[in-house]
PDB file of C-alpha atoms in Angstrom:
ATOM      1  CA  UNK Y 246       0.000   0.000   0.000  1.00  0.00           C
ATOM      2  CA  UNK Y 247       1.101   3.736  -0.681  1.00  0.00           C
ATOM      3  CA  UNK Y 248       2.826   5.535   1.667  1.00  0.00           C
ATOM      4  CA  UNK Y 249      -0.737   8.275   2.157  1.00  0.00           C
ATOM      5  CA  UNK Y 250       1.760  10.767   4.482  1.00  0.00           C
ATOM      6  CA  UNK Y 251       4.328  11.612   1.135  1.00  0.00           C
ATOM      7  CA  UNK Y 252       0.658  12.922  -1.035  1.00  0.00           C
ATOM      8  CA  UNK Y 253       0.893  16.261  -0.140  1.00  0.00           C
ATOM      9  CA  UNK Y 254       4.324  16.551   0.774  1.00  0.00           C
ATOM     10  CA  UNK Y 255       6.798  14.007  -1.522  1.00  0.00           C
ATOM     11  CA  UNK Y 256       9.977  12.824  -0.331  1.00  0.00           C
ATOM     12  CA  UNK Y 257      13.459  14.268  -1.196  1.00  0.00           C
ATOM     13  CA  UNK Y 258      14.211  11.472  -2.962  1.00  0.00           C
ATOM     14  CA  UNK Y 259      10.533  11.858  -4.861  1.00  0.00           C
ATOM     15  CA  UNK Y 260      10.469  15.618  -5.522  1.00  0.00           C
ATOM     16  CA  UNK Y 261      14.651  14.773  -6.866  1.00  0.00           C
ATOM     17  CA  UNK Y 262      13.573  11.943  -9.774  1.00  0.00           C
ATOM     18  CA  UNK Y 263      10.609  13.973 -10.576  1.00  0.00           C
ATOM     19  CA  UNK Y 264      13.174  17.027 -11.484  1.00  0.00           C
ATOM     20  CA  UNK Y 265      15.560  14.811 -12.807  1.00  0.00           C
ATOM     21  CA  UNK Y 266      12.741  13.769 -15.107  1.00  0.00           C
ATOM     22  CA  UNK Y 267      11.865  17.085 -16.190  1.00  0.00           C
ATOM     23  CA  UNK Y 268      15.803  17.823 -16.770  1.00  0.00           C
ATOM     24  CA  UNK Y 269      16.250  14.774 -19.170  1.00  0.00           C
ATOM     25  CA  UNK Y 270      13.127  15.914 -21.085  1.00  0.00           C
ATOM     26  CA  UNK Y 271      14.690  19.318 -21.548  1.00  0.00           C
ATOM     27  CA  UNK Y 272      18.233  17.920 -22.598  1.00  0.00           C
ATOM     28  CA  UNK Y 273      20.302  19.472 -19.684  1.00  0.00           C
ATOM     29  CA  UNK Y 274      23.574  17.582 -19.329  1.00  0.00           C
ATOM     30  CA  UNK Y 275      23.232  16.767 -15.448  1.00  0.00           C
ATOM     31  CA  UNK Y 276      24.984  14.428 -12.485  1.00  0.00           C
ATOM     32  CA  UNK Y 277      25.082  13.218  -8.928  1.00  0.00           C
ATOM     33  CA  UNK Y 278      27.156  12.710  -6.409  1.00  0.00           C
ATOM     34  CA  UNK Y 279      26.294   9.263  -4.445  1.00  0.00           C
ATOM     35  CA  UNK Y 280      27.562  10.789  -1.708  1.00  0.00           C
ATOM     36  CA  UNK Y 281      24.806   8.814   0.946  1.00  0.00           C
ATOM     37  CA  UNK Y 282      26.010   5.829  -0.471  1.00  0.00           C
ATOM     38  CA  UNK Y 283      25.387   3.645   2.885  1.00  0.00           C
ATOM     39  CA  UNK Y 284      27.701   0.702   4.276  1.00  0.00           C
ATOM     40  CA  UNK Y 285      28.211  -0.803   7.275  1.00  0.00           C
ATOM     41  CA  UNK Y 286      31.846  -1.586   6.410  1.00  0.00           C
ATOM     42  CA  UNK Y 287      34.520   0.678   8.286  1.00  0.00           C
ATOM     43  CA  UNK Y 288      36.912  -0.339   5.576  1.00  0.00           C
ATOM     44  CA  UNK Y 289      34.727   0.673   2.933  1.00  0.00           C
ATOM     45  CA  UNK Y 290      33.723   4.435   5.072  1.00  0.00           C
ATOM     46  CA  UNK Y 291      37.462   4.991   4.840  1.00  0.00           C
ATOM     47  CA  UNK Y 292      38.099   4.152   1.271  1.00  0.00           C
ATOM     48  CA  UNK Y 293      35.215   6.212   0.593  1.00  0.00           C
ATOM     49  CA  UNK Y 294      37.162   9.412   2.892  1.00  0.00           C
ATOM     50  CA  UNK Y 295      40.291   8.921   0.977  1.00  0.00           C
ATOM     51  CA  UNK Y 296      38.936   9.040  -2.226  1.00  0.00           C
ATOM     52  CA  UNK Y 297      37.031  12.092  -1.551  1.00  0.00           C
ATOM     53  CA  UNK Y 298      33.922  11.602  -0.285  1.00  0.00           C
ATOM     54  CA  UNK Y 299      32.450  14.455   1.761  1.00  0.00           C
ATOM     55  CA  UNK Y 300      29.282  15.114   3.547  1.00  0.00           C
ATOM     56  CA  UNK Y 301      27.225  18.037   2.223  1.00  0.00           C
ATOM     57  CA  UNK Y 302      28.100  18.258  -1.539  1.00  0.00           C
ATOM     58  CA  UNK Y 303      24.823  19.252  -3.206  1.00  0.00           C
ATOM     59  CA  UNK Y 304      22.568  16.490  -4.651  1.00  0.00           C
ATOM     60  CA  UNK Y 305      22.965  17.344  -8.549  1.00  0.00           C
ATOM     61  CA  UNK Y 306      24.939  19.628 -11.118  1.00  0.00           C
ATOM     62  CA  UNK Y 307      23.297  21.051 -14.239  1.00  0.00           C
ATOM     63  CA  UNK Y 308      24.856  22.590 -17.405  1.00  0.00           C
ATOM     64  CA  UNK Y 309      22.986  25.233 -18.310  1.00  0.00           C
ATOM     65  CA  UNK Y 310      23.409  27.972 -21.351  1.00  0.00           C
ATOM     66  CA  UNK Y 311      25.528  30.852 -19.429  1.00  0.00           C
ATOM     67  CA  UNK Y 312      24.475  34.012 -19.543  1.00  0.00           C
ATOM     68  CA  UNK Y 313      27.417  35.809 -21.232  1.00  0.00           C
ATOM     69  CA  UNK Y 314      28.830  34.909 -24.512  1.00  0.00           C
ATOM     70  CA  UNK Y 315      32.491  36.283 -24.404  1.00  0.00           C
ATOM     71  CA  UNK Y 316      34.116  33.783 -21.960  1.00  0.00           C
ATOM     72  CA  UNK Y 317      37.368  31.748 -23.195  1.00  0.00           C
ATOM     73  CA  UNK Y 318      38.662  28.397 -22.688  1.00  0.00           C
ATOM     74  CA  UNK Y 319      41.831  26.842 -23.712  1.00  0.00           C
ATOM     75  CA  UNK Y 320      42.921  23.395 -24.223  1.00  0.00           C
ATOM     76  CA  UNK Y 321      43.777  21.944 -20.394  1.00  0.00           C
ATOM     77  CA  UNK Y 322      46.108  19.412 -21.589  1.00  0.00           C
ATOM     78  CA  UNK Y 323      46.981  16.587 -18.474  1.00  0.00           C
ATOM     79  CA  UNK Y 324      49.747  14.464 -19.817  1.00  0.00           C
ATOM     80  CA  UNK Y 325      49.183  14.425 -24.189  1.00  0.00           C
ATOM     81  CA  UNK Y 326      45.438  14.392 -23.950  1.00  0.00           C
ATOM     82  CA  UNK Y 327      43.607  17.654 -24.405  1.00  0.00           C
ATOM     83  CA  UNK Y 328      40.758  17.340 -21.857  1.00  0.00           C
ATOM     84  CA  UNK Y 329      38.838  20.537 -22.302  1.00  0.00           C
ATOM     85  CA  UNK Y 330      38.415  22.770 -25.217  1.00  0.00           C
ATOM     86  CA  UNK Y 331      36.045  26.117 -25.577  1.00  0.00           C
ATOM     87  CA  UNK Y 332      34.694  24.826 -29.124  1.00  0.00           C
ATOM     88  CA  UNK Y 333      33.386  21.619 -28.114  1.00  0.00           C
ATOM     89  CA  UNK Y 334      29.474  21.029 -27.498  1.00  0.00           C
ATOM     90  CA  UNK Y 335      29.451  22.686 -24.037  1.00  0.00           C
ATOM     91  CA  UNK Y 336      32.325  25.084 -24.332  1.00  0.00           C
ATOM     92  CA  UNK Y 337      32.296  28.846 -23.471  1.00  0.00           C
ATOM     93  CA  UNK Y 338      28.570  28.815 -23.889  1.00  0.00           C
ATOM     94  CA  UNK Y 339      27.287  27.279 -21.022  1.00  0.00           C
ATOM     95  CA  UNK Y 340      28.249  26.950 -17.435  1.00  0.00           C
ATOM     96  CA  UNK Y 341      27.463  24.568 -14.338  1.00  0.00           C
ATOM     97  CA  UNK Y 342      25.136  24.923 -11.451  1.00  0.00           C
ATOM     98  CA  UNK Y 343      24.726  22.583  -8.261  1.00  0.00           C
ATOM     99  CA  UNK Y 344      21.200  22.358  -6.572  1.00  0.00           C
ATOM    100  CA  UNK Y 345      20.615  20.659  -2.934  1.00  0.00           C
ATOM    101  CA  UNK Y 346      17.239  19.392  -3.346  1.00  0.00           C
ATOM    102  CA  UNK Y 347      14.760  18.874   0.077  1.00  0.00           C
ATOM    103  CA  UNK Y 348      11.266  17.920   0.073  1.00  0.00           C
ATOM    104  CA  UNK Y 349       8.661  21.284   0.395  1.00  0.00           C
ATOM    105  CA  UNK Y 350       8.000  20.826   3.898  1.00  0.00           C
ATOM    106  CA  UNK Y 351      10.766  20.274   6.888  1.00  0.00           C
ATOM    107  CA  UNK Y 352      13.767  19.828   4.703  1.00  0.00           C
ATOM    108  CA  UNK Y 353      16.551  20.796   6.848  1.00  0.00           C
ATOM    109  CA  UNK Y 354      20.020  22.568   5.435  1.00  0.00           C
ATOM    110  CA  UNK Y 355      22.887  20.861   7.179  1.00  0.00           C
ATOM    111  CA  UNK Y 356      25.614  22.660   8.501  1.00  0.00           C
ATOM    112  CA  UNK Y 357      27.897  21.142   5.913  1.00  0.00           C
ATOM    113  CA  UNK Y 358      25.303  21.810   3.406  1.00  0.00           C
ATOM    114  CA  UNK Y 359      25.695  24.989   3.734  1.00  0.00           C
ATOM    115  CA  UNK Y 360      29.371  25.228   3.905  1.00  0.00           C
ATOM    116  CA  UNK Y 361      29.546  23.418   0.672  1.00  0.00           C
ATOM    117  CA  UNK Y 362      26.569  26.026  -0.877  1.00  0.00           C
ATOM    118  CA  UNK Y 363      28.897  28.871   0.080  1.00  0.00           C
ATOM    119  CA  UNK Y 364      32.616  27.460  -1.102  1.00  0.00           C
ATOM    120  CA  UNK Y 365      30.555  26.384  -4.528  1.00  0.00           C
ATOM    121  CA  UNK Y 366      29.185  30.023  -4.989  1.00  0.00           C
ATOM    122  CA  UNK Y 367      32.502  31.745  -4.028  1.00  0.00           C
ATOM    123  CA  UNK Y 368      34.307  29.443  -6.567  1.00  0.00           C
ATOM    124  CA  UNK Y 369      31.420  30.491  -9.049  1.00  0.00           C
ATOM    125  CA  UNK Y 370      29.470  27.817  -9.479  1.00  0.00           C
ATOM    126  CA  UNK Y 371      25.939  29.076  -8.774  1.00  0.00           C
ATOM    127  CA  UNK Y 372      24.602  26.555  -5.986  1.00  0.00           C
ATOM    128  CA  UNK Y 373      21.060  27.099  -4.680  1.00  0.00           C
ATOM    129  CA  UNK Y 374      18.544  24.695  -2.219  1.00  0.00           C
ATOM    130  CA  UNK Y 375      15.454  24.306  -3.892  1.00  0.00           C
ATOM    131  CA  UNK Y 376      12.119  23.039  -1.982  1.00  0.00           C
ATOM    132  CA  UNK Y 377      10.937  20.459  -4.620  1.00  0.00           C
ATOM    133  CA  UNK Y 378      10.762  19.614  -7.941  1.00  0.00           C
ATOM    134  CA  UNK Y 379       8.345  22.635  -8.940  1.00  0.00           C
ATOM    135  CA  UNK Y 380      11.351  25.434  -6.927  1.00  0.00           C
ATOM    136  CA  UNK Y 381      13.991  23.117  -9.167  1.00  0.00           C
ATOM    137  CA  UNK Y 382      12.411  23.991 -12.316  1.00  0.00           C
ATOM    138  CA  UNK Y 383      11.460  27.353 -11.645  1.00  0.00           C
ATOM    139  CA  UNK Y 384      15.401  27.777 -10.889  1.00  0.00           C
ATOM    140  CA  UNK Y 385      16.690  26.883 -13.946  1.00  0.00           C
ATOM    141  CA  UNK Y 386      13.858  28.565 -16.442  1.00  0.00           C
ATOM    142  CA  UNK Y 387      14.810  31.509 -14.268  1.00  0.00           C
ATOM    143  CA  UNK Y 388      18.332  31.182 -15.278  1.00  0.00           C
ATOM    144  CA  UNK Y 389      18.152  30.014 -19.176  1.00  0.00           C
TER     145      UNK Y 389
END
C-alpha cells in the first residue's frame, strides 16, 4: 500500500527523480554525487574518505546555457590528452550549477550543506537549495 503521508508533501528522494525527469526531457547535461552511499563496512567508510567523499556536496549539477557569450577556454592538456576545449558542445557557452534538493516541507540545510553552498558560490558555481521539484524547475527557467 502507498505511503498516504508523502501525497501532499513528496519525499526528497521523490520531488529529486521527478526534477531529474523534467531535466532529461529538456536535454540538460546533469549528475550526482552518491555521496549517501550507505555501508556498514569501516573499511569501505574509509576508502570512501580517501577518495574524496564528503558530507554536504549538493545532490545534482546542471549545465545550463551561461548568460554571457564572451568567456574563453583553452585546451587543459593533463599528460598528451587535451581534456577541455572552448569549441566543443558545451564550451564557453554554457556553465554549471549545483542544486541541494529537500522535500517542500521540513527539509533541513545541514551545517555542511551549507558550507559546501557557500565554497561552490565563491568558486562560481551558482549553488542554490530548492524546496521540490516545482522550486527546481522554476530555478533553472529563471536562469536560461
Amino acid at each position: 500500500m502507498p505511503n498516504l503521508a508523502n501525497i501532499d508533501n513528496p519525499t526528497e528522494d521523490q520531488e529529486q527523480e521527478a526534477f531529474v525527469q523534467w531535466l532529461r526531457l529538456k536535454g540538460y547535461p546533469h549528475f550526482r554525487v552518491p555521496n549517501e552511499t550507505y555501508t556498514r563496512s569501516w573499511s569501505q567508510k574509509a576508502k570512501n574518505k580517501k577518495l574524496g567523499v564528503s558530507s554536504g556536496v549538493p545532490d545534482l549539477f546542471v549545465v545550463v546555457p551561461a548568460d554571457y557569450s564572451d568567456a574563453t577556454m583553452e585546451f587543459i592538456h593533463y599528460g598528451d590528452n587535451p581534456v577541455v576545449s572552448g569549441d566543443g558542445v558545451y564550451g564557453k557557452n554554457h556553465r554549471l550549477v549545483a542544486i541541494e534538493m529537500k522535500r517542500k516541507k521540513g527539509g533541513v540545510t545541514s551545517a555542511n550543506q551549507k558550507q559546501w553552498i557557500k565554497t561552490l558560490n565563491e568558486a562560481g558555481i551558482q549553488t542554490v537549495v530548492c524546496k521540490g521539484c516545482d522550486a527546481a524547475i522554476e530555478f533553472i527557467e529563471s536562469i536560461t
